């Protein structure tokens, strides 16, 4: 009998399982829950995009594409990045089509990080950066962002975290879970700290299309002097409601892409061909879909922020992504306790902020990738819950 | 205003307070806009979409294409308005193309509908011909897909 403790990789064994699993398992056991937990759009991929994918299957387009992806797709990505964010990448050697944004993040970390290198990761943020850094032999250095700073990364916080071993900074904006964005000015402050260093940047811009209140997303690569050090990760999952297609891409200077390309070539070969055909259609004819979906998210954002504030839960007004990140620290219990009680007592599921980093204590993430009807019903139940716990606490006093 | 109307068209249950926060307006402003739209006939009414197939109620719907000879000075208006008066009639549209009026009616049985077409519609002055199509199944109506599943199949991915 093999002793798996001995044979398996120390690095893999060392990875912490995602803390939220336990909560999601609880959620699965309870019937009739109004969940506001998922990190993916509730829209179905627009029909014209699905239709083009079906057509590609009918036409027998079932081969591997080139490793970097269909050239037409890379050309469309190049045009899109230029027209939306004013950044220029050569489809020949500066773009790789990946299996979702996640593969792009993994490629970039593995192509940049040497053993012992430090990777600065602002938190709360999506859960993959730390574990991928560890698998690459790097050391994650988590730094906190705060409600008082609108959950932005500040130049001071970055400066304080930099050591001679710092190799890479992850910029996860628009942010999951806080909904924070970085404006051009915010990014320029960060650029000042990085200029004249060799620190590289992964800018995870997967929520780039979801910004609100007239604030257009600014790519870190568009900030003067930053293109040479930046790997931009983006994809189709959020913008076009295409999570299941697993379509993303990375763009970077050709020297960086050349290294990522080898890893991608050996590990992945190429992104799914059917999805690539769908992605071409999305980039060519999907601007209106993005506009319509974003307008709908925006209305829900206002509804949910307004609703939470009315209930008496302080809530930072997010400017990006499709999450709100209310402050639930004032109810005399931990985030996890709050979310568990809300789940068991009112059958509403939201994610404790601690799932996204230690500094998430006192907060919770609520996704508004749900219908207005669903959100309205959930808000009513959250209100019942808050009334109940306020009543309990008053009795104790 | 258009946003408020679109939101109400998709969900008449939204309260003025909810509409207000979604449209960056005050509750009072929203109430005023709705009242004005009701007053001037932009909002014609509020109804509930019901899938009667889920009940035991017996009903039949049919679409009837009518060819009509227009009347001097009145065109098709007079006859269309007269058809509207029948309670069985659910909608009346003036159409371009091969016929003039499209009438949707509802009855309890096929016979009730054929009686209505032969005895009431076909006999009206100005009706040249009728062509009746019974509706077998409703897949989508007023933008709502019938019998679509509400099940949330999305995986819990952070």
Coordinates of N, CA and C in Angstrom, one line a residue, chain B:
Chain B
X1 N -36.9 58.4 -17.7 CA -38.3 57.8 -17.8 C -38.3 56.5 -18.5
X2 N -37.5 56.4 -19.6 CA -37.5 55.2 -20.3 C -37.0 54.0 -19.5
X3 N -36.0 54.2 -18.6 CA -35.5 53.2 -17.8 C -36.5 52.7 -16.8
X4 N -37.2 53.6 -16.2 CA -38.3 53.3 -15.3 C -39.4 52.4 -16.0
X5 N -39.8 52.8 -17.2 CA -40.8 52.1 -17.9 C -40.3 50.7 -18.2
X6 N -39.0 50.6 -18.7 CA -38.5 49.3 -19.0 C -38.4 48.4 -17.8
X7 N -38.0 48.9 -16.7 CA -37.9 48.1 -15.4 C -39.3 47.6 -15.0
X8 N -40.3 48.6 -15.1 CA -41.7 48.2 -14.8 C -42.2 47.2 -15.7
X9 N -41.9 47.3 -17.0 CA -42.4 46.4 -18.0 C -41.9 44.9 -17.7
X10 N -40.7 44.9 -17.1 CA -40.1 43.5 -16.8 C -40.6 43.0 -15.5
X11 N -41.0 44.0 -14.6 CA -41.4 43.5 -13.2 C -42.3 44.6 -12.6
X12 N -43.6 44.4 -12.7 CA -44.5 45.5 -12.2 C -44.5 45.6 -10.7
X13 N -43.9 44.6 -10.0 CA -43.9 44.6 -8.6 C -42.9 45.6 -8.0
X14 N -42.0 46.1 -8.8 CA -40.9 47.0 -8.2 C -41.6 48.2 -7.6
X15 N -41.2 48.5 -6.3 CA -41.8 49.7 -5.6 C -41.1 51.0 -6.1
X16 N -41.8 52.1 -5.9 CA -41.2 53.4 -6.2 C -39.8 53.6 -5.5
X17 N -39.7 53.1 -4.3 CA -38.4 53.2 -3.6 C -37.3 52.4 -4.3
X18 N -37.6 51.2 -4.7 CA -36.6 50.4 -5.4 C -36.2 51.0 -6.7
X19 N -37.3 51.5 -7.5 CA -37.0 52.1 -8.8 C -36.1 53.4 -8.6
X20 N -36.4 54.1 -7.5 CA -35.7 55.4 -7.3 C -34.3 55.1 -7.1
X21 N -33.9 54.1 -6.3 CA -32.5 53.9 -6.0 C -31.8 53.4 -7.2
X22 N -32.5 52.6 -8.1 CA -31.9 52.0 -9.3 C -31.7 53.1 -10.3
X23 N -32.5 54.1 -10.3 CA -32.4 55.2 -11.4 C -31.9 56.5 -10.9
X24 N -31.3 56.5 -9.7 CA -30.7 57.7 -9.1 C -31.7 58.9 -9.1
X25 N -33.0 58.5 -8.7 CA -34.0 59.6 -8.5 C -34.6 59.5 -7.1
X26 N -35.3 60.5 -6.7 CA -36.0 60.4 -5.4 C -37.3 59.6 -5.6
X27 N -37.8 59.1 -4.5 CA -39.0 58.3 -4.6 C -40.1 59.1 -5.1
X28 N -40.2 60.4 -4.6 CA -41.2 61.3 -5.1 C -41.2 61.5 -6.6
X29 N -40.0 61.7 -7.1 CA -39.8 61.9 -8.6 C -40.4 60.7 -9.3
X30 N -40.0 59.5 -8.8 CA -40.5 58.2 -9.5 C -42.0 58.2 -9.4
X31 N -42.6 58.4 -8.3 CA -44.0 58.4 -8.1 C -44.7 59.3 -9.1
X32 N -44.1 60.5 -9.3 CA -44.6 61.5 -10.2 C -44.6 61.0 -11.6
X33 N -43.4 60.5 -12.0 CA -43.3 60.0 -13.4 C -44.3 58.9 -13.7
X34 N -44.5 57.9 -12.7 CA -45.4 56.8 -12.9 C -46.8 57.4 -13.0
X35 N -47.2 58.3 -12.1 CA -48.5 58.9 -12.2 C -48.8 59.6 -13.5
X36 N -47.8 60.3 -14.0 CA -47.9 61.0 -15.3 C -48.2 60.0 -16.4
X37 N -47.3 58.9 -16.4 CA -47.5 57.9 -17.4 C -48.8 57.2 -17.4
X38 N -49.3 57.0 -16.2 CA -50.6 56.4 -16.1 C -51.7 57.3 -16.6
X39 N -51.5 58.6 -16.3 CA -52.5 59.6 -16.6 C -52.5 59.8 -18.2
X40 N -51.3 59.9 -18.8 CA -51.3 60.1 -20.2 C -51.4 58.9 -21.1
X41 N -51.6 57.7 -20.5 CA -51.8 56.5 -21.2 C -50.6 55.8 -21.7
X42 N -49.4 56.3 -21.3 CA -48.1 55.6 -21.6 C -48.1 54.2 -20.9
X43 N -48.4 54.3 -19.6 CA -48.7 53.0 -18.9 C -50.1 52.7 -19.1
X44 N -50.4 51.6 -19.8 CA -51.8 51.3 -20.2 C -52.5 50.5 -19.1
X45 N -51.7 49.7 -18.4 CA -52.3 48.8 -17.4 C -51.2 47.9 -16.8
X46 N -51.6 47.2 -15.7 CA -50.7 46.2 -15.1 C -51.5 44.9 -15.1
X47 N -50.8 43.8 -15.6 CA -51.4 42.5 -15.6 C -50.4 41.5 -15.2
X48 N -50.9 40.3 -15.0 CA -50.0 39.2 -14.6 C -50.0 38.2 -15.7
X49 N -48.7 37.7 -16.0 CA -48.6 36.6 -17.0 C -48.8 35.3 -16.3
X50 N -49.8 34.6 -16.9 CA -50.1 33.3 -16.3 C -50.0 32.2 -17.3
X51 N -49.3 31.1 -16.9 CA -49.3 29.9 -17.8 C -50.5 29.0 -17.5
X52 N -51.5 29.2 -18.2 CA -52.8 28.5 -17.9 C -52.6 27.0 -18.1
X53 N -51.6 26.6 -18.9 CA -51.4 25.2 -19.1 C -51.1 24.5 -17.8
X54 N -50.7 25.2 -16.8 CA -50.3 24.6 -15.5 C -51.6 24.5 -14.6
X55 N -52.7 24.9 -15.2 CA -54.0 24.8 -14.4 C -54.9 23.8 -15.1
X56 N -56.1 23.6 -14.5 CA -57.1 22.8 -15.2 C -58.1 23.5 -16.0
X57 N -57.9 24.8 -16.1 CA -58.8 25.7 -16.8 C -58.7 25.3 -18.3
X58 N -59.9 25.2 -18.9 CA -60.0 24.8 -20.3 C -60.0 26.2 -21.1
X59 N -59.1 26.3 -22.1 CA -59.1 27.5 -22.9 C -58.4 27.1 -24.2
X60 N -58.8 27.9 -25.2 CA -58.2 27.8 -26.6 C -57.9 29.2 -27.1
X61 N -56.7 29.4 -27.6 CA -56.3 30.7 -28.3 C -56.2 30.5 -29.8
X62 N -56.6 31.5 -30.5 CA -56.4 31.4 -31.9 C -56.0 32.8 -32.5
X63 N -55.3 32.8 -33.6 CA -55.0 34.0 -34.3 C -55.8 34.0 -35.6
X64 N -56.4 35.1 -35.8 CA -57.3 35.2 -37.0 C -56.8 36.3 -37.9
X65 N -56.4 35.9 -39.1 CA -56.0 36.9 -40.1 C -57.3 37.4 -40.8
X66 N -57.5 38.7 -40.9 CA -58.7 39.2 -41.5 C -58.3 40.1 -42.7
X67 N -58.9 39.9 -43.8 CA -58.8 40.8 -44.9 C -60.0 41.7 -44.9
X68 N -59.8 43.0 -45.0 CA -60.9 43.9 -44.7 C -60.9 45.0 -45.8
X69 N -62.1 45.4 -46.3 CA -62.1 46.5 -47.2 C -62.2 47.8 -46.4
X70 N -61.2 48.7 -46.6 CA -61.2 49.9 -45.8 C -62.4 50.8 -46.1
X71 N -62.9 51.5 -45.1 CA -64.0 52.4 -45.3 C -63.5 53.8 -45.7
X72 N -64.3 54.5 -46.5 CA -63.9 55.8 -46.9 C -63.7 56.7 -45.6
X73 N -62.6 57.5 -45.6 CA -62.3 58.4 -44.5 C -61.9 57.7 -43.2
X74 N -62.3 56.5 -43.0 CA -62.1 55.9 -41.7 C -61.0 54.8 -41.8
X75 N -60.7 54.4 -43.0 CA -59.7 53.3 -43.2 C -60.1 52.1 -42.4
X76 N -59.2 51.5 -41.6 CA -59.5 50.3 -40.9 C -59.9 50.6 -39.5
X77 N -59.9 51.8 -39.1 CA -60.0 52.1 -37.6 C -61.4 51.7 -37.1
X78 N -62.4 52.0 -37.8 CA -63.8 51.8 -37.4 C -64.0 50.3 -37.1
X79 N -63.6 49.5 -38.1 CA -63.9 48.1 -38.0 C -63.0 47.5 -36.9
X80 N -61.7 47.9 -36.8 CA -60.8 47.4 -35.8 C -61.4 47.8 -34.4
X81 N -61.9 49.0 -34.2 CA -62.4 49.4 -32.9 C -63.7 48.5 -32.6
X82 N -64.4 48.2 -33.6 CA -65.6 47.4 -33.3 C -65.2 46.0 -32.8
X83 N -64.2 45.5 -33.5 CA -63.7 44.1 -33.1 C -63.2 44.1 -31.7
X84 N -62.5 45.2 -31.3 CA -62.0 45.3 -30.0 C -63.1 45.2 -28.9
X85 N -64.3 45.6 -29.2 CA -65.4 45.6 -28.2 C -65.7 44.2 -27.7
X86 N -65.4 43.2 -28.5 CA -65.8 41.8 -28.1 C -64.8 41.3 -27.0
X87 N -65.4 40.9 -25.9 CA -64.5 40.5 -24.7 C -63.7 39.3 -25.0
X88 N -64.0 38.5 -26.0 CA -63.2 37.3 -26.4 C -61.9 37.8 -27.0
X89 N -61.9 39.0 -27.6 CA -60.7 39.4 -28.3 C -59.7 40.0 -27.4
X90 N -58.4 39.4 -27.5 CA -57.4 39.8 -26.7 C -56.5 40.9 -27.3
X91 N -56.3 40.8 -28.6 CA -55.5 41.9 -29.2 C -55.9 42.0 -30.7
X92 N -55.7 43.2 -31.1 CA -56.0 43.6 -32.5 C -54.9 44.4 -33.1
X93 N -54.3 44.0 -34.2 CA -53.2 44.7 -34.8 C -53.5 45.0 -36.3
X94 N -53.2 46.2 -36.8 CA -53.2 46.4 -38.2 C -51.8 46.0 -38.8
X95 N -51.9 45.2 -39.8 CA -50.6 44.6 -40.3 C -50.3 45.0 -41.7
X96 N -49.0 45.0 -42.0 CA -48.6 45.1 -43.4 C -48.6 43.7 -44.0
X97 N -48.6 43.6 -45.3 CA -48.4 42.3 -45.9 C -49.8 41.7 -46.4
X98 N -49.9 40.4 -46.4 CA -50.9 39.7 -47.1 C -52.3 39.8 -46.5
X99 N -52.5 40.3 -45.3 CA -53.8 40.5 -44.7 C -53.8 41.8 -44.0
X100 N -54.9 42.2 -43.4 CA -55.0 43.6 -42.8 C -55.0 43.6 -41.3
X101 N -55.9 42.8 -40.7 CA -55.9 42.8 -39.2 C -55.6 41.5 -38.7
X102 N -54.8 41.5 -37.6 CA -54.5 40.2 -36.9 C -55.2 40.3 -35.5
X103 N -56.1 39.3 -35.3 CA -56.9 39.3 -34.1 C -56.5 38.1 -33.3
X104 N -56.2 38.3 -32.0 CA -56.0 37.1 -31.2 C -57.2 37.0 -30.2
X105 N -57.8 35.8 -30.2 CA -59.0 35.6 -29.4 C -58.8 34.4 -28.5
X106 N -59.6 34.4 -27.4 CA -59.6 33.3 -26.5 C -61.0 32.8 -26.3
X107 N -61.1 31.4 -26.3 CA -62.4 30.8 -26.0 C -62.2 29.6 -25.1
X108 N -63.3 29.0 -24.7 CA -63.2 27.8 -23.9 C -62.9 26.6 -24.7
X109 N -63.5 26.5 -25.9 CA -63.4 25.3 -26.8 C -63.2 25.8 -28.2
X110 N -62.8 24.8 -29.0 CA -62.6 25.1 -30.5 C -63.9 25.6 -31.0
X111 N -65.0 24.9 -30.6 CA -66.3 25.3 -31.2 C -66.7 26.7 -30.8
X112 N -66.4 27.1 -29.6 CA -66.7 28.5 -29.2 C -66.0 29.5 -30.1
X113 N -64.7 29.2 -30.4 CA -64.0 30.1 -31.3 C -64.5 30.0 -32.7
X114 N -64.8 28.8 -33.2 CA -65.3 28.8 -34.6 C -66.7 29.5 -34.7
X115 N -67.5 29.4 -33.7 CA -68.8 30.1 -33.7 C -68.5 31.6 -33.7
X116 N -67.6 32.0 -33.0 CA -67.3 33.5 -32.9 C -66.8 34.0 -34.3
X117 N -65.9 33.2 -34.9 CA -65.4 33.6 -36.2 C -66.5 33.7 -37.3
X118 N -67.3 32.6 -37.3 CA -68.3 32.5 -38.4 C -69.4 33.4 -38.1
X119 N -69.9 33.5 -36.9 CA -71.1 34.2 -36.6 C -70.9 35.7 -36.3
X120 N -69.8 36.0 -35.7 CA -69.6 37.4 -35.3 C -68.6 38.2 -36.2
X121 N -67.5 37.5 -36.5 CA -66.5 38.3 -37.3 C -66.8 38.3 -38.8
X122 N -66.9 37.0 -39.3 CA -67.1 36.9 -40.8 C -68.3 37.7 -41.3
X123 N -69.3 37.8 -40.5 CA -70.5 38.5 -40.9 C -70.5 40.0 -40.8
X124 N -69.4 40.5 -40.2 CA -69.3 42.0 -40.1 C -69.1 42.6 -41.5
X125 N -69.7 43.8 -41.7 CA -69.6 44.5 -43.0 C -68.1 44.9 -43.2
X126 N -67.6 44.7 -44.3 CA -66.2 45.0 -44.6 C -65.3 43.9 -44.5
X127 N -65.6 42.8 -43.8 CA -64.7 41.7 -43.7 C -64.8 40.9 -45.0
X128 N -63.6 40.8 -45.7 CA -63.6 40.1 -47.0 C -63.3 38.6 -46.8
X129 N -62.4 38.3 -45.9 CA -62.1 36.9 -45.6 C -61.5 36.7 -44.3
X130 N -61.5 35.5 -43.7 CA -60.9 35.2 -42.5 C -60.0 33.9 -42.6
X131 N -59.0 33.8 -41.8 CA -58.1 32.7 -41.8 C -57.7 32.4 -40.4
X132 N -58.2 31.3 -39.8 CA -58.0 31.1 -38.4 C -56.9 30.1 -38.1
X133 N -56.0 30.4 -37.2 CA -54.9 29.5 -36.8 C -55.0 29.3 -35.3
X134 N -55.2 28.1 -34.9 CA -55.3 27.8 -33.5 C -53.9 27.7 -32.9
X135 N -53.7 28.2 -31.7 CA -52.4 28.2 -31.0 C -52.3 26.8 -30.3
X136 N -51.2 26.1 -30.6 CA -51.1 24.8 -30.0 C -50.3 24.8 -28.7
X137 N -49.3 25.7 -28.7 CA -48.4 25.7 -27.5 C -47.8 27.1 -27.4
X138 N -47.7 27.6 -26.2 CA -47.0 28.9 -26.1 C -45.6 28.7 -25.5
X139 N -44.6 29.2 -26.3 CA -43.2 29.0 -25.8 C -42.7 30.3 -25.1
X140 N -43.1 31.4 -25.7 CA -42.6 32.7 -25.1 C -43.7 33.7 -25.4
X141 N -43.9 34.5 -24.4 CA -45.0 35.6 -24.6 C -44.5 36.8 -23.8
X142 N -44.7 38.0 -24.3 CA -44.3 39.2 -23.7 C -42.9 39.2 -23.2
X143 N -42.0 38.5 -23.9 CA -40.6 38.5 -23.5 C -40.3 37.5 -22.5
X144 N -41.3 36.7 -22.1 CA -41.0 35.7 -21.0 C -41.1 34.3 -21.6
X145 N -40.1 33.5 -21.4 CA -40.0 32.1 -21.9 C -40.8 31.3 -20.9
X146 N -41.8 30.5 -21.4 CA -42.6 29.7 -20.6 C -41.9 28.4 -20.3
X147 N -42.1 27.8 -19.1 CA -41.5 26.5 -18.7 C -40.0 26.5 -18.7
X148 N -39.4 27.7 -18.6 CA -37.9 27.7 -18.4 C -37.6 27.5 -17.0
X149 N -36.5 26.8 -16.8 CA -36.2 26.4 -15.4 C -35.5 27.5 -14.6
X150 N -35.9 27.7 -13.4 CA -35.3 28.7 -12.5 C -34.1 28.2 -11.9
X151 N -33.8 27.0 -12.1 CA -32.7 26.4 -11.3 C -31.3 27.1 -11.6
X152 N -30.6 27.4 -10.6 CA -29.3 28.0 -10.7 C -28.3 26.9 -10.8
X153 N -27.8 26.7 -12.0 CA -26.8 25.6 -12.2 C -25.4 26.1 -12.1
X154 N -25.2 27.4 -11.7 CA -23.8 27.9 -11.7 C -23.1 27.2 -10.5
X155 N -21.8 26.9 -10.7 CA -21.0 26.3 -9.7 C -20.6 27.4 -8.7
X156 N -20.4 27.1 -7.4 CA -19.9 28.1 -6.5 C -18.4 28.3 -6.6
X157 N -18.1 29.2 -7.5 CA -16.7 29.5 -7.7 C -16.5 30.9 -7.2
X158 N -15.5 31.2 -6.4 CA -15.3 32.5 -5.9 C -14.9 33.5 -7.0

